[in-house]
Coordinates of C-alpha atoms and ligand atoms in Angstrom, one line a residue:
X1 CA 0.0 0.0 0.0
X2 CA 1.5 3.4 -0.9
X3 CA 0.7 7.0 -0.9
X4 CA -1.2 6.4 -4.1
X5 CA -3.7 4.0 -2.4
X6 CA -4.1 6.3 0.5
X7 CA -4.7 9.3 -1.6
X8 CA -7.2 7.3 -3.7
X9 CA -9.2 6.4 -0.6
X10 CA -9.3 10.0 0.5
X11 CA -10.3 11.2 -2.9
X12 CA -13.2 8.9 -3.4
X13 CA -14.6 9.9 0.0
X14 CA -14.1 13.7 -0.5
X15 CA -15.3 13.9 -4.1
X16 CA -18.8 12.8 -3.1
X17 CA -18.9 15.1 -0.1
X18 CA -17.7 18.2 -1.9
X19 CA -18.9 18.0 -5.5
X20 CA -22.1 20.1 -5.4
X21 CA -20.1 23.1 -4.1
X22 CA -17.9 23.6 -7.2
X23 CA -21.1 24.1 -9.3
X24 CA -21.5 27.5 -7.6
X25 CA -18.0 29.0 -8.1
X26 CA -17.9 28.3 -11.9
X27 CA -21.3 29.8 -12.5
X28 CA -20.6 32.8 -10.3
X29 CA -17.2 33.3 -11.9
X30 CA -18.4 33.2 -15.5
X31 CA -21.9 34.7 -15.3
X32 CA -22.6 37.9 -17.3
X33 CA -22.2 41.1 -15.3
X34 CA -24.9 42.8 -17.5
X35 CA -27.5 40.2 -16.6
X36 CA -26.3 38.3 -13.6
X37 CA -28.3 35.2 -12.9
X38 CA -27.1 34.7 -9.3
X39 CA -26.9 37.2 -6.5
X40 CA -24.4 35.0 -4.5
X41 CA -23.5 31.5 -3.4
X42 CA -26.7 30.5 -1.8
X43 CA -29.0 32.1 -4.3
X44 CA -26.9 30.2 -6.9
X45 CA -27.7 26.9 -5.2
X46 CA -31.4 27.8 -4.9
X47 CA -31.6 28.7 -8.6
X48 CA -29.9 25.6 -9.8
X49 CA -32.2 23.4 -7.7
X50 CA -35.3 25.3 -8.8
X51 CA -34.4 25.3 -12.5
X52 CA -32.5 22.0 -12.9
X53 CA -33.5 20.0 -9.8
X54 CA -31.0 18.6 -7.4
X55 CA -29.3 16.8 -10.3
X56 CA -28.2 20.3 -11.5
X57 CA -25.8 20.4 -8.6
X58 CA -24.2 17.2 -9.8
X59 CA -23.6 18.3 -13.4
X60 CA -20.0 17.3 -14.4
X61 CA -19.4 15.1 -11.3
X62 CA -18.0 12.4 -13.6
X63 CA -15.0 14.5 -14.5
X64 CA -13.8 15.1 -10.9
X65 CA -14.7 11.6 -9.8
X66 CA -12.4 10.2 -12.5
X67 CA -9.8 12.9 -12.4
X68 CA -9.3 13.6 -8.7
X69 CA -8.4 10.0 -7.9
X70 CA -5.5 10.1 -10.3
X71 CA -4.6 13.7 -9.5
X72 CA -4.3 13.0 -5.7
X73 CA -2.3 9.8 -6.5
X74 CA 0.1 11.9 -8.7
X75 CA 0.3 14.8 -6.2
X76 CA 1.2 12.8 -3.1
X77 CA 3.4 10.4 -5.1
X78 CA 5.4 13.2 -6.8
X79 CA 5.6 15.4 -3.7
X80 CA 6.8 12.5 -1.6
X81 CA 9.4 11.4 -4.1
X82 CA 10.6 15.0 -4.8
X83 CA 11.1 15.4 -1.0
X84 CA 13.2 12.3 -1.0
X85 CA 15.2 13.6 -3.9
X86 CA 15.7 17.0 -2.3
X87 CA 16.9 15.3 0.9
X88 CA 16.5 17.8 3.6
X89 CA 12.9 18.4 5.0
X90 CA 12.9 22.2 5.0
X91 CA 10.0 24.6 4.4
X92 CA 11.5 25.7 1.0
X93 CA 11.8 22.1 -0.1
X94 CA 8.2 21.4 1.0
X95 CA 7.1 24.4 -1.2
X96 CA 9.3 23.2 -4.1
X97 CA 8.1 19.6 -3.9
X98 CA 4.5 20.8 -3.8
X99 CA 5.0 23.0 -6.7
X100 CA 6.5 20.2 -8.7
X101 CA 3.5 18.0 -7.9
X102 CA 1.1 20.8 -8.8
X103 CA 2.8 21.3 -12.2
X104 CA 2.7 17.7 -13.2
X105 CA -0.9 17.0 -12.2
X106 CA -2.0 19.8 -14.5
X107 CA -1.8 17.3 -17.4
X108 CA -5.0 15.7 -15.9
X109 CA -6.4 18.7 -14.0
X110 CA -6.8 21.1 -17.0
X111 CA -8.9 18.8 -19.2
X112 CA -10.8 17.6 -16.2
X113 CA -11.7 21.1 -15.2
X114 CA -12.5 22.1 -18.8
X115 CA -15.0 19.2 -19.0
X116 CA -16.4 20.1 -15.6
X117 CA -16.8 23.7 -16.5
X118 CA -18.5 23.0 -19.9
X119 CA -20.8 20.4 -18.3
X120 CA -21.8 22.9 -15.6
X121 CA -22.4 25.7 -18.1
X122 CA -24.4 23.9 -20.7
X123 CA -28.2 24.4 -20.4
X124 CA -27.8 27.3 -18.1
X125 CA -28.6 31.0 -18.5
X126 CA -31.7 32.9 -19.6
X127 CA -31.4 31.8 -23.2
X128 CA -31.3 28.0 -22.6
X129 CA -31.5 27.4 -26.3
X130 CA -28.2 29.2 -26.8
X131 CA -26.3 26.9 -24.5
X132 CA -28.3 23.8 -25.2
X133 CA -27.3 20.4 -23.8
X134 CA -24.6 19.2 -26.3
X135 CA -22.6 16.9 -24.1
X136 CA -23.9 13.6 -22.7
X137 CA -21.1 13.3 -20.0
X138 CA -17.6 14.5 -19.2
X139 CA -15.9 12.0 -21.5
X140 CA -18.3 12.8 -24.4
X141 CA -17.5 16.5 -23.7
X142 CA -13.7 16.0 -24.1
X143 CA -14.2 13.7 -27.1
X144 CA -16.3 16.4 -28.9
X145 CA -13.8 19.1 -28.0
X146 CA -11.0 17.0 -29.3
X147 CA -12.8 16.2 -32.6
X148 CA -13.5 19.9 -33.1
X149 CA -10.4 21.6 -31.8
X150 CA -7.7 18.8 -31.3
X151 CA -5.3 18.6 -28.4
X152 CA -5.1 22.4 -28.2
X153 CA -8.9 22.5 -27.6
X154 CA -8.7 19.8 -24.8
X155 CA -5.9 21.8 -23.1
X156 CA -7.7 25.1 -23.2
X157 CA -6.8 27.0 -20.1
X158 CA -3.5 25.0 -19.5
X159 CA -1.4 28.1 -19.0
X160 CA -3.7 29.6 -16.4
X161 CA -4.0 26.2 -14.8
X162 CA -0.2 26.0 -14.5
X163 CA 0.0 29.5 -13.1
X164 CA -2.6 28.6 -10.5
X165 CA -1.5 25.1 -9.5
X166 CA 2.3 25.4 -9.4
X167 CA 2.4 28.0 -6.6
X168 CA -1.0 26.8 -5.3
X169 CA 0.3 23.4 -4.5
X170 CA 3.5 24.8 -3.1
X171 CA 1.5 26.8 -0.6
X172 CA -0.7 23.7 0.0
X173 CA 2.1 21.5 1.2
X174 CA 4.1 24.3 2.9
X175 CA 1.1 25.4 4.9
X176 CA 0.4 21.8 6.0
X177 CA 4.0 21.3 7.0
X178 CA 4.2 24.5 9.1
X179 CA 0.8 23.9 10.7
X180 CA 1.4 20.3 11.7
X181 CA 4.8 21.3 13.1
X182 CA 3.4 24.3 15.1
X183 CA 0.4 22.2 16.4
X184 CA 2.8 19.4 17.4
X185 CA 0.9 16.4 15.9
X186 CA 2.2 13.4 17.9
X187 CA 0.8 9.8 17.8
X188 CA 0.1 9.8 21.5
X189 CA -1.6 13.2 21.3
X190 CA -5.4 12.6 22.0
X191 CA -6.1 15.6 19.7
X192 CA -3.9 14.5 16.9
X193 CA -6.7 13.8 14.4
X194 CA -8.6 17.1 15.0
X195 CA -5.2 18.8 14.6
X196 CA -4.5 17.0 11.3
X197 CA -8.0 17.9 10.1
X198 CA -7.6 21.5 11.0
X199 CA -4.1 21.7 9.4
X200 CA -5.4 20.1 6.2
X201 CA -8.4 22.3 6.0
X202 CA -6.5 25.5 6.6
X203 CA -3.9 24.4 4.0
X204 CA -6.6 24.0 1.4
X205 CA -8.0 27.5 2.2
X206 CA -4.5 29.0 2.1
X207 CA -3.8 27.3 -1.2
X208 CA -7.0 28.5 -2.9
X209 CA -6.6 32.1 -1.5
X210 CA -3.0 32.3 -2.8
X211 CA -4.0 31.9 -6.5
X212 CA -7.8 32.5 -6.6
X213 CA -7.7 35.4 -9.1
X214 CA -6.0 33.1 -11.6
X215 CA -8.8 30.6 -11.0
X216 CA -11.4 33.2 -12.1
X217 CA -9.6 33.9 -15.3
X218 CA -9.1 30.2 -16.0
X219 CA -12.8 29.4 -15.5
X220 CA -13.7 32.3 -17.9
X221 CA -11.3 31.1 -20.6
X222 CA -12.5 27.5 -20.3
X223 CA -16.2 28.6 -20.4
X224 CA -15.6 30.9 -23.3
X225 CA -17.5 29.9 -26.4
X226 CA -20.3 28.0 -24.6
X227 CA -23.3 29.0 -26.5
X228 CA -21.2 29.9 -29.5
X229 CA -19.9 33.4 -28.7
X230 CA -16.1 33.8 -27.9
X231 CA -15.4 36.9 -25.8
X232 CA -11.6 36.6 -25.1
X233 CA -8.6 36.4 -27.3
X234 CA -6.0 35.8 -24.6
X235 CA -5.3 35.6 -20.9
X236 CA -4.5 39.3 -20.8
X237 CA -7.6 40.2 -22.9
X238 CA -9.8 38.2 -20.4
X239 CA -8.1 39.9 -17.4
X240 CA -8.4 43.4 -18.9
X241 CA -12.0 43.0 -19.9
X242 CA -13.0 41.4 -16.6
X243 CA -11.4 44.3 -14.6
X244 CA -12.8 46.9 -17.0
X245 CA -16.4 45.6 -16.7
X246 CA -16.5 44.5 -13.1
X247 CA -13.7 46.1 -11.2
X248 CA -11.2 44.2 -9.0
X249 CA -14.1 42.5 -7.1
X250 CA -14.3 40.2 -10.1
X251 CA -11.5 38.2 -8.5
X252 CA -13.7 37.3 -5.6
X253 CA -16.5 35.8 -7.6
X254 CA -17.4 32.3 -6.2
X255 CA -14.7 32.6 -3.5
X256 CA -17.1 31.8 -0.6
X257 CA -18.2 28.5 -2.0
X258 CA -14.7 27.6 -3.0
X259 CA -13.5 28.1 0.6
X260 CA -16.6 26.4 2.0
X261 CA -15.5 23.4 -0.1
X262 CA -11.8 23.7 0.4
X263 CA -11.8 23.2 4.2
X264 CA -13.6 19.8 4.5
X265 CA -12.2 18.3 1.3
X266 CA -8.6 19.1 2.2
X267 CA -9.1 18.3 5.9
X268 CA -10.2 14.8 4.9
X269 CA -7.6 14.4 2.2
X270 CA -4.5 15.3 4.3
X271 CA -5.8 13.6 7.5
X272 CA -6.6 10.4 5.6
X273 CA -3.3 10.2 3.7
X274 CA -1.3 11.1 6.9
X275 CA -3.0 8.6 9.2
X276 CA -3.0 5.9 6.5
X277 CA 0.7 6.2 5.8
X278 CA 1.4 6.5 9.6
X279 CA -0.4 3.3 10.4
X280 CA 0.1 1.3 7.2
X281 CA 3.9 1.8 7.2
X282 CA 4.9 2.1 10.9
X283 CA 7.7 -0.4 10.3
X284 CA 9.3 1.8 7.6
X285 CA 8.7 4.8 9.9
X286 CA 10.4 3.0 12.8
X287 CA 13.2 1.7 10.4
X288 CA 13.8 5.4 9.5
X289 CA 13.8 6.2 13.2
X290 CA 16.1 3.3 14.0
X291 CA 18.4 4.3 11.2
X292 CA 18.6 7.8 12.7
X293 CA 20.1 8.2 16.2
X294 CA 17.3 8.9 18.8
X295 CA 18.3 12.6 18.9
X296 CA 17.5 12.9 15.2
X297 CA 14.3 10.9 15.3
X298 CA 11.8 12.7 13.2
X299 CA 8.7 13.9 15.2
X300 CA 5.4 12.7 14.0
X301 CA 4.8 15.6 11.7
X302 CA 7.8 14.6 9.7
X303 CA 7.2 10.8 9.9
X304 CA 3.5 11.3 9.2
X305 CA 4.0 14.0 6.6
X306 CA 2.8 12.5 3.3
X307 CA 5.9 14.2 1.8
X308 CA 8.5 12.5 4.0
X309 CA 7.1 9.0 4.0
Ligands
LIG401 N1 -5.5 25.2 -6.9 C1 -5.2 24.8 -5.7 N2 -5.3 25.7 -4.7 N3 -4.8 23.6 -5.4 C2 -4.5 23.0 -4.1 C3 -5.6 22.3 -3.5 C4 -6.0 21.1 -4.3 C5 -7.1 20.2 -3.7 N4 -7.0 18.9 -4.3 C6 -8.5 20.9 -3.8 O1 -9.2 20.5 -4.7 O2 -8.9 21.7 -3.0

């Protein structure tokens, strides 16, 4: 059993818990400012349920269900192996290893989020006919985009995804490392699990806050063209038009629901992976400890750190 298995287990549990929430950020991020459909996060949920039933909240769930399992397996595998390559467990190395993982997982994350965005946007809006339901499911969505636009089309939004994920995952793992160290997560600590959950949740929030404006631009670029009309010619064009039309507040669109989702998802992800690795591989952990003289024994937050196992 490896980090991959542990991250798969955590992903399958968290995807079902958290999926409905991402429907709101995408729709709030890309809605027209001239005729906004939604006043805020909770009005967005109400409108989706009223117009599209509860199933509307689960549009595009296939994409994250398939993608997130592989993404988390890649993320924790790359981060752990990069930390081993870097050798010393320092905050800078935690950031660099996280950034490396964030970069590599974009190969799956970008097409996955393109499909999720397109599925969530189709059949929405006041002119339902203009964004009629074209895609049967996430895979059909990506297949049709590939047929029409080739690999370039399937990787629409890749540059903004890389700009968001590389520092985003660096902050993600750095924050978790610093929080678990400062909270002193030890196996004999009766509050170890709540501390791991808190550290994981706060790391998810810190990560999304660090690059959220880029997420807004990415969503707009990936939703561009739904209903047939393309508005943006480039990242800079999208950024300039968004600020011109809506001011700097545009970069907070959908932030509430993103953070409401980020805490529980990442609390569960980090706590599951850490506890799983701690308990599934205690022999390796103790071997490492035996190898190192007692004075250098790594405290739990290093032994249990997904990155250092
Ligand atoms: N873009 C980011 N901030 N990524 C880091 C957090 C990733 C995490 N798997 C989530 O979906 O919340």
